[in-house]
Amino acid sequence: MDEGLFCLEERSMVDLEKMRHSAAHVLAQAVVQYLGSTVKLGIGPAIEDGFYYDFELPRSLAPEDLREIEKLMSRIVEADLPFVREELPKAEARKLFAQLAQTYKVELIDDIPDEVVSVYRQGDFVDLCRGPHVESTGKIGAFKLLSVAGAYWRGDSDRPMLQRIYGTTFPTAEELQGHLERLEEAGRRDHRRLGRELDLFSVSDEVGPGLILWHPKGAMVRKVIEDFWRAEHIRRDYDLVNTPHVGRLDLWKTSGHWDWYRENMFPPMNIDDQEYLLKPMNCPFHIMIYKSDLRSYRDLPLRWGELGTVYRYERSGVLHGMLRVRGFTQDDAHIFCQPDQLEAEIVGVIDLAQYMMQTFGYDRYDVELSVRDPLRKEKYVGGDEVWEMAEGALIRALEQKGVPFKRMEGEAKFYGPAIDIKVKDALGRPWQGPTIQVDFNLPERFDMEYVGADGQRHRPVMIHRAVLGALERFIGGLIEHYAGAFPVWLAPVQAVVIPIADRHLPYAETVLARLSEAGIRANVDGRREKINYKIREAQLQKIPYMLVVGDQEASVQAVAVRLRSGENLGPIGVETLIEKAVSQMESRSLKLS
RNA sequence: GCCCACGUAGCUCAGUAGGUAGAGCACAUUCUUGGUAAGAAUGAGGUCACCAGUUCGAUCCUGGUCGUGGGCUCCA
């Protein structure tokens, strides 16, 4: 990239942040004007696409209030009040905000280690703030308030719930408009909306929240992904296993989940005087398979994969379509290996993850390596040597694959270091991608062993890994990534044959028979409707191939092909079309042709 | 779980200052046999989320429950 351009972008990002932060101050001033001096201010930072400000208010806000507050903000912007920075000793600042009865600000001041703090004033409004700000309120561009939401003071659910107003601002009205349009586009891609429109899945009150019903078309997409997943794992020397949905509570006591994960589990059920649990994870079952036999170092590594359905109790407020649910199927696998095999195994998993992400069209991602907090080593199970061995293996594996990564100190779970891949979708939004987690805890708790070349018993290393994560979340994400227009290999219906008149129906059926024989998922739209109507419907269903058949086509064993893109390819021989579609399926092409 | 908003036909939404409701799309029937994004007519379809309360009378007011959405928090 051109360096000058880069600098320019860098600078404008800083400016944008300054402007957004300044807009937050203007919002706060407007809210105080609107609701009076009993308003208590929380914090008001710039965020990725705008800004917010948290308030404790005498009453709750309605959407109409946002319009009034916006008007007041416009007046403040028009008045072009200068932002004036002032530095004062902590004690003095404390007194100032105590006088204003700004208890949250006083709390913030008490937490600032420096002796001098800065405040910014615009007009009669003053706020504790590190800055920087734009010179005056007139420098704030086009803005809009978007929503009101609840937010705990300092994110702590034991502290008061404040009202948060979200807004956004851009240098120009056009850029603001562009952003609002992107939000609309995200809304159009919403998997919940597309899930209904494309008849992929639903959630039923009667069944229960957070439980997904896969309709035939959604189930087909899932089936294709599962087939791909299984085939790819078998190809890479994994073995597949299957384990039940429930198991004895004692198993979860041994694993430790009952102690540290209980709030996320469904309560136990009593069967024949024994407590059973709906499984929140697959690992203990895989471990029991491991322990069903005495293992030799010659058996390792063992790679066992399962599309395992688990149930986790999620608090009602966090459920969201297919993305956050209470029952889901993980593409789980556990690798049991010797310590010196760890690096090679991690390389293999990274390679698999990259291949699968790329196949689904996720070509942008960030990799994070979660390691121990070096200052609090006592929080973690396992000694220094195992952690250093494992961290070293992960780092060497990443380097071997040439993957740039960010080291996240203190982000590791207590039981081992991990690699997390965050993918970006077509709209540049981040999604949780593949995860690779080393575990020193479970092999210990379950007393897992293998017999080494020396005839002695040794502890295996365990790796948990998921590439897709959960099928529900992954497919929900795919729906949004593709905006519902699945590539041919994934499309639940790949082709629809559209006869022009009743007399073309028999020919349409012969075309369908040929397509089905070739493994193409297709149907005939034989309704007594005009083709405009049928095309429109197929188009809305985002079916890749629309095959119109009339007298001309029937006479030469052809179909007139219209692609979902709107491109009309004209008449093509049936066999040629089949070849084309099959080649798209086999190559898992992301581009329709 | 917490804060706020919302819940009317399969879907998207109107509506009633309290007197048991309406549109468009979808669906059914009939007419139309039409060459690349909506042909026409007719019809069927709702315990206005559920449970209490106030009222002569509640879809509308009040309370509760369930669910959904935007957040907080958490995670696959």
XYZ file of N, CA, C and O in Angstrom, chain A residues 22-162:
564
model
N -16.165 13.488 20.855
C -16.722 14.823 21.069
C -18.239 14.784 20.953
O -18.951 15.462 21.713
N -18.731 14.002 20.021
C -20.179 13.884 19.849
C -20.813 13.295 21.102
O -21.924 13.681 21.495
N -20.088 12.380 21.758
C -20.608 11.794 22.993
C -20.784 12.890 24.046
O -21.773 12.915 24.778
N -19.809 13.814 24.099
C -19.928 14.922 25.057
C -21.133 15.801 24.723
O -21.857 16.250 25.611
N -21.321 16.055 23.440
C -22.461 16.877 23.032
C -23.767 16.163 23.407
O -24.715 16.787 23.884
N -23.784 14.845 23.222
C -24.962 14.060 23.605
C -25.244 14.236 25.098
O -26.374 14.497 25.512
N -24.177 14.146 25.888
C -24.351 14.274 27.336
C -24.891 15.657 27.695
O -25.814 15.790 28.505
N -24.340 16.665 27.037
C -24.809 18.029 27.301
C -26.294 18.147 26.949
O -27.083 18.721 27.700
N -26.669 17.580 25.825
C -28.055 17.658 25.374
C -28.983 16.927 26.339
O -30.079 17.405 26.644
N -28.526 15.777 26.835
C -29.366 15.008 27.757
C -29.562 15.785 29.055
O -30.654 15.811 29.623
N -28.495 16.460 29.520
C -28.623 17.266 30.740
C -29.608 18.418 30.499
O -30.480 18.699 31.324
N -29.496 19.050 29.325
C -30.441 20.124 28.992
C -31.872 19.592 28.954
O -32.804 20.241 29.395
N -32.006 18.381 28.443
C -33.328 17.807 28.203
C -33.997 17.368 29.508
O -35.188 17.607 29.715
N -33.224 16.726 30.391
C -33.830 16.126 31.579
C -33.401 16.771 32.898
O -33.819 16.325 33.961
N -32.550 17.804 32.798
C -32.211 18.529 34.009
C -30.979 18.011 34.726
O -30.375 17.020 34.327
N -30.624 18.679 35.805
C -29.331 18.435 36.443
C -29.335 17.177 37.308
O -28.308 16.817 37.864
N -30.488 16.489 37.412
C -30.452 15.235 38.166
C -29.842 14.110 37.342
O -29.609 13.022 37.853
N -29.577 14.382 36.076
C -28.934 13.383 35.221
C -27.542 13.099 35.755
O -26.758 14.006 35.991
N -27.257 11.794 35.963
C -25.894 11.435 36.373
C -25.171 10.811 35.203
O -25.718 9.931 34.527
N -23.960 11.284 35.000
C -23.194 10.846 33.840
C -22.353 9.625 34.165
O -21.701 9.574 35.200
N -22.360 8.658 33.268
C -21.471 7.504 33.385
C -20.256 7.770 32.515
O -19.564 8.770 32.686
N -20.020 6.907 31.541
C -18.914 7.150 30.623
C -19.450 7.269 29.204
O -20.554 6.798 28.914
N -18.657 7.893 28.335
C -19.122 8.108 26.967
C -17.994 8.046 25.955
O -17.508 9.056 25.491
N -17.572 6.838 25.605
C -16.443 6.695 24.679
C -16.871 6.624 23.210
O -18.054 6.447 22.901
N -15.866 6.765 22.336
C -16.048 6.455 20.921
C -15.924 4.944 20.786
O -15.130 4.320 21.484
N -16.727 4.343 19.938
C -16.611 2.908 19.689
C -16.454 2.683 18.194
O -16.438 3.640 17.418
N -16.383 1.424 17.797
C -16.062 1.072 16.420
C -16.820 1.893 15.378
O -16.232 2.467 14.492
N -18.158 1.935 15.480
C -18.919 2.629 14.445
C -19.597 3.893 14.944
O -20.509 4.386 14.300
N -19.186 4.383 16.097
C -19.856 5.583 16.587
C -19.459 5.890 18.005
O -18.272 5.956 18.332
N -20.443 6.042 18.855
C -20.164 6.397 20.237
C -21.371 6.024 21.075
O -22.433 5.724 20.543
N -21.166 6.033 22.403
C -22.323 5.903 23.295
C -22.068 6.746 24.517
O -20.951 7.225 24.746
N -23.082 6.937 25.320
C -22.922 7.568 26.624
C -23.901 6.888 27.567
O -25.033 6.635 27.184
N -23.409 6.580 28.781
C -24.261 5.945 29.796
C -24.757 6.992 30.787
O -23.963 7.824 31.247
N -26.042 6.911 31.123
C -26.624 7.878 32.053
C -27.481 7.176 33.093
O -28.115 6.169 32.801
N -27.532 7.789 34.276
C -28.589 7.424 35.203
C -29.617 8.545 35.087
O -29.295 9.715 35.317
N -30.842 8.213 34.717
C -31.849 9.226 34.397
C -33.048 9.113 35.321
O -33.341 8.039 35.842
N -33.757 10.231 35.499
C -34.952 10.200 36.356
C -36.077 9.360 35.765
O -36.972 8.933 36.480
N -36.054 9.140 34.453
C -37.080 8.279 33.857
C -36.459 7.544 32.677
O -35.360 7.881 32.241
N -37.170 6.534 32.156
C -36.584 5.813 31.044
C -36.933 6.493 29.722
O -37.970 7.152 29.595
N -36.047 6.338 28.779
C -36.174 7.036 27.497
C -36.954 6.210 26.483
O -36.851 4.990 26.457
N -37.717 6.897 25.659
C -38.429 6.264 24.561
C -37.775 6.745 23.264
O -37.060 7.744 23.269
N -38.037 6.052 22.157
C -37.441 6.474 20.887
C -37.740 7.939 20.538
O -36.894 8.625 19.968
N -38.936 8.424 20.931
C -39.267 9.831 20.638
C -38.284 10.773 21.325
O -37.968 11.839 20.807
N -37.829 10.356 22.516
C -36.884 11.197 23.239
C -35.601 11.392 22.444
O -34.993 12.455 22.485
N -35.201 10.347 21.706
C -33.955 10.456 20.942
C -34.053 11.578 19.921
O -33.095 12.311 19.696
N -35.228 11.713 19.300
C -35.396 12.781 18.302
C -35.257 14.155 18.950
O -34.619 15.039 18.403
N -35.845 14.298 20.149
C -35.744 15.585 20.850
C -34.297 15.859 21.239
O -33.817 16.988 21.128
N -33.622 14.817 21.716
C -32.223 14.993 22.122
C -31.365 15.345 20.909
O -30.476 16.199 20.986
N -31.677 14.710 19.781
C -30.943 15.047 18.547
C -31.095 16.521 18.202
O -30.131 17.176 17.788
N -32.308 17.031 18.362
C -32.532 18.459 18.052
C -31.674 19.343 18.936
O -31.058 20.306 18.472
N -31.640 19.006 20.240
C -30.813 19.787 21.161
C -29.346 19.685 20.774
O -28.600 20.670 20.839
N -28.938 18.497 20.344
C -27.541 18.320 19.916
C -27.236 19.197 18.715
O -26.178 19.831 18.645
N -28.189 19.261 17.778
C -27.967 20.086 16.585
C -27.742 21.533 16.975
O -26.887 22.216 16.412
N -28.501 21.982 17.975
C -28.329 23.369 18.411
C -26.952 23.587 19.001
O -26.318 24.608 18.752
N -26.487 22.614 19.767
C -25.156 22.740 20.382
C -24.091 22.752 19.292
O -23.129 23.514 19.359
N -24.291 21.927 18.266
C -23.323 21.891 17.159
C -23.340 23.224 16.422
O -22.288 23.802 16.113
N -24.546 23.747 16.162
C -24.644 25.041 15.468
C -23.993 26.162 16.272
O -23.398 27.076 15.702
N -24.121 26.098 17.607
C -23.553 27.153 18.448
C -22.029 27.153 18.381
O -21.385 28.136 18.762
N -21.448 26.056 17.874
C -19.997 25.958 17.677
C -19.223 26.306 18.949
O -18.300 27.128 18.923
N -19.601 25.709 20.065
C -18.935 25.980 21.344
C -17.539 25.357 21.340
O -17.387 24.195 20.969
N -16.540 26.104 21.755
C -15.191 25.517 21.809
C -15.084 24.480 22.933
O -15.710 24.626 23.988
N -14.305 23.401 22.675
C -13.968 22.448 23.734
C -12.747 23.001 24.435
O -11.709 23.221 23.803
N -12.861 23.265 25.722
C -11.748 23.849 26.468
C -11.205 22.824 27.452
O -11.939 22.307 28.297
N -9.907 22.556 27.289
C -9.269 21.596 28.193
C -8.762 22.321 29.421
O -8.270 23.445 29.331
N -8.879 21.672 30.557
C -8.448 22.281 31.804
C -7.829 21.167 32.625
O -8.391 20.073 32.700
N -6.678 21.431 33.228
C -6.081 20.410 34.082
C -6.179 20.875 35.510
O -5.928 22.049 35.797
N -6.579 19.995 36.393
C -6.638 20.415 37.784
C -6.296 19.259 38.707
O -6.427 18.090 38.327
N -5.821 19.596 39.896
C -5.453 18.544 40.846
C -6.661 17.669 41.143
O -7.801 18.148 41.095
N -6.372 16.408 41.444
C -7.427 15.443 41.674
C -8.438 15.906 42.718
O -9.654 15.794 42.522
N -7.911 16.440 43.804
C -8.793 16.843 44.904
C -9.797 17.887 44.428
O -10.975 17.849 44.772
N -9.285 18.781 43.589
C -10.150 19.859 43.109
C -11.217 19.314 42.159
O -12.385 19.707 42.222
N -10.782 18.407 41.301
C -11.722 17.789 40.347
C -12.792 17.020 41.119
O -13.971 17.075 40.802
N -12.332 16.350 42.157
C -13.252 15.565 42.976
C -14.322 16.465 43.556
O -15.512 16.145 43.565
N -13.868 17.642 44.056
C -14.790 18.602 44.670
C -15.797 19.091 43.631
O -17.005 19.163 43.884
N -15.260 19.411 42.441
C -16.103 19.938 41.357
C -17.240 18.960 41.032
O -18.408 19.340 41.011
N -16.886 17.671 40.845
C -17.921 16.714 40.437
C -18.813 16.312 41.612
O -19.975 15.977 41.419
N -18.259 16.386 42.830
C -19.081 16.100 44.015
C -20.155 17.172 44.154
O -21.318 16.877 44.439
N -19.763 18.413 43.874
C -20.726 19.525 43.919
C -21.855 19.310 42.919
O -23.005 19.630 43.176
N -21.484 18.770 41.769
C -22.471 18.545 40.719
C -23.269 17.260 40.974
O -24.100 16.879 40.173
N -22.960 16.585 42.069
C -23.611 15.321 42.430
C -23.372 14.249 41.371
O -24.200 13.382 41.127
N -22.200 14.330 40.725
C -21.848 13.327 39.708
C -21.068 12.200 40.380
O -19.845 12.100 40.269
N -21.831 11.313 41.030
C -21.178 10.289 41.840
C -20.328 9.320 41.030
O -19.307 8.842 41.497
N -20.766 9.040 39.815
C -19.984 8.105 38.989
C -18.652 8.722 38.597
O -17.623 8.055 38.573
N -18.703 10.016 38.286
C -17.460 10.708 37.922
C -16.496 10.732 39.099
O -15.286 10.552 38.931
N -17.055 10.955 40.311
C -16.210 10.968 41.507
C -15.530 9.611 41.669
O -14.331 9.526 41.939
N -16.301 8.545 41.430
C -15.724 7.203 41.530
C -14.577 7.022 40.526
O -13.531 6.472 40.844
N -14.790 7.543 39.314
C -13.747 7.427 38.287
C -12.489 8.175 38.718
O -11.373 7.684 38.570
N -12.687 9.391 39.255
C -11.539 10.207 39.679
C -10.752 9.465 40.746
O -9.518 9.406 40.706
N -11.479 8.842 41.688
C -10.795 8.127 42.768
C -9.955 6.974 42.233
O -8.995 6.559 42.864
N -10.315 6.484 41.086
C -9.579 5.358 40.516
C -8.412 5.776 39.629
O -7.647 4.937 39.176
N -8.329 7.080 39.329
C -7.228 7.540 38.469
C -5.970 7.680 39.329
O -5.996 8.338 40.365
N -4.877 7.026 38.910
C -3.670 7.071 39.742
C -2.953 8.433 39.710
O -2.295 8.800 40.671
N -3.084 9.179 38.588
C -2.342 10.437 38.451
C -2.829 11.472 39.464
O -3.935 11.388 39.974
N -1.973 12.465 39.685
C -2.328 13.517 40.642
C -3.144 14.624 39.983
O -3.825 15.408 40.626
N -2.972 14.723 38.654
C -3.666 15.786 37.925
C -4.610 15.125 36.927
O -4.242 14.148 36.275
N -5.834 15.624 36.851
C -6.762 15.079 35.862
C -7.214 16.205 34.943
O -7.074 17.378 35.273
N -7.741 15.820 33.797
C -8.186 16.863 32.871
C -9.705 16.819 32.754
O -10.332 15.764 32.868
N -10.272 18.001 32.555
C -11.696 18.087 32.270
C -11.855 18.899 30.993
O -10.969 19.670 30.617
N -12.948 18.653 30.315
C -13.243 19.425 29.100
C -14.555 20.155 29.316
O -15.505 19.598 29.864
N -14.576 21.414 28.882
C -15.808 22.187 28.969
C -16.252 22.580 27.577
O -15.436 22.898 26.717
N -17.566 22.530 27.365
C -18.116 23.204 26.193
C -19.371 23.889 26.698
O -20.224 23.245 27.304
N -19.416 25.233 26.536
C -20.532 25.997 27.083
C -20.581 25.805 28.591
O -19.551 25.830 29.269
N -21.767 25.518 29.118
C -21.897 25.361 30.565
C -21.724 23.910 30.992
O -21.987 23.557 32.119
N -21.277 23.052 30.043
C -21.159 21.623 30.347
C -19.699 21.270 30.632
O -18.793 21.715 29.926
N -19.513 20.478 31.662
C -18.149 20.064 31.987
C -18.140 18.561 32.218
O -19.080 17.997 32.780
N -17.077 17.921 31.714
C -16.985 16.476 31.861
C -15.545 16.062 32.102
O -14.620 16.639 31.539
N -15.398 15.088 32.971
C -14.083 14.491 33.207
C -13.675 13.769 31.939
O -14.451 12.970 31.400
N -12.467 14.050 31.449
C -12.115 13.430 30.179
C -10.647 13.575 29.897
O -10.054 14.621 30.131
N -10.059 12.509 29.382
C -8.647 12.532 29.018
C -8.455 13.265 27.688
O -7.395 13.751 27.388
N -9.512 13.325 26.873
C -9.385 13.913 25.552
C -8.786 12.928 24.602
O -8.705 11.756 24.932
N -8.364 13.351 23.416
C -8.521 14.719 22.919
C -9.896 14.935 22.287
O -10.654 13.995 22.104
N -10.168 16.175 21.967
C -11.429 16.514 21.321
C -11.173 17.398 20.107
O -10.095 17.954 19.956
N -12.185 17.541 19.292
C -12.113 18.517 18.199
C -12.157 19.905 18.827
O -12.491 20.056 20.001
N -11.798 20.940 18.048
C -11.674 22.280 18.628
C -13.002 22.800 19.162
O -13.067 23.445 20.199
N -14.069 22.515 18.415
C -15.351 23.063 18.855
C -16.479 22.169 18.373
O -16.296 21.332 17.478
N -17.652 22.349 18.966
C -18.781 21.473 18.649
C -19.183 21.561 17.177
O -19.757 20.622 16.641
N -18.850 22.684 16.536
C -19.192 22.840 15.126
C -18.427 21.886 14.219
O -18.779 21.676 13.055
N -17.341 21.278 14.743
C -16.512 20.389 13.920
C -17.077 18.965 13.864
O -16.505 18.082 13.243
N -18.168 18.756 14.593
C -18.774 17.426 14.561
C -19.629 17.311 13.304
O -20.414 18.204 12.996
N -19.437 16.250 12.583
C -20.128 16.108 11.293
C -21.565 15.671 11.441
O -22.234 16.013 12.429
N -22.011 14.890 10.467
C -23.387 14.402 10.476
C -23.516 13.326 11.543
O -22.698 12.418 11.617
N -24.545 13.418 12.391
C -24.684 12.423 13.447
C -26.116 11.933 13.524
O -27.038 12.546 12.988
N -26.282 10.809 14.204
C -27.619 10.258 14.412
C -27.593 9.376 15.648
O -26.648 8.626 15.859
N -28.629 9.510 16.461
C -28.761 8.627 17.619
C -29.496 7.366 17.161
O -30.466 7.448 16.406
N -29.019 6.220 17.594
C -29.546 4.974 17.041
C -30.453 4.207 17.989
O -31.488 3.700 17.592
N -30.069 4.093 19.240
C -30.866 3.238 20.117
C -30.577 3.536 21.582
O -29.578 4.163 21.923
N -31.464 3.076 22.436
C -31.269 3.124 23.878
C -31.165 1.685 24.356
O -31.885 0.828 23.865
N -30.291 1.433 25.289
C -30.157 0.080 25.809
C -29.743 0.178 27.265
O -29.282 1.221 27.721
N -29.913 -0.896 27.987
C -29.448 -0.945 29.358
C -27.995 -1.368 29.390
O -27.556 -2.137 28.545
N -27.246 -0.873 30.342
C -25.854 -1.292 30.482
C -25.475 -1.105 31.939
O -25.785 -0.084 32.547
N -24.813 -2.129 32.517
C -24.414 -2.019 33.908
C -23.284 -1.027 34.043
O -22.409 -0.953 33.171
N -23.297 -0.293 35.149
C -22.172 0.596 35.449
C -20.915 -0.250 35.551
O -20.873 -1.238 36.276
N -19.950 0.070 34.742
C -18.671 -0.638 34.650
C -18.846 -2.117 34.307
O -18.029 -2.950 34.711
N -19.926 -2.429 33.588
C -20.124 -3.793 33.103
C -20.344 -4.821 34.197
O -20.242 -6.010 33.971
N -20.662 -4.365 35.397
C -20.771 -5.278 36.530
C -22.241 -5.474 36.878
O -22.942 -4.528 37.240
N -22.700 -6.722 36.796
C -24.132 -6.969 36.974
C -24.582 -6.725 38.413
O -25.771 -6.749 38.699
N -23.636 -6.476 39.334
C -24.034 -6.139 40.697
C -24.166 -4.635 40.894
O -24.610 -4.177 41.943
N -23.746 -3.874 39.890
C -23.820 -2.408 39.996
C -25.095 -1.932 39.304
O -25.749 -2.702 38.609
N -25.433 -0.636 39.475
C -26.695 -0.148 38.893
C -26.733 -0.281 37.372
O -25.697 -0.212 36.706
N -27.930 -0.463 36.863
C -28.148 -0.511 35.415
C -28.374 0.915 34.922
O -29.270 1.607 35.404
N -27.544 1.350 34.013
C -27.682 2.698 33.451
C -28.366 2.604 32.098
O -28.512 1.530 31.541
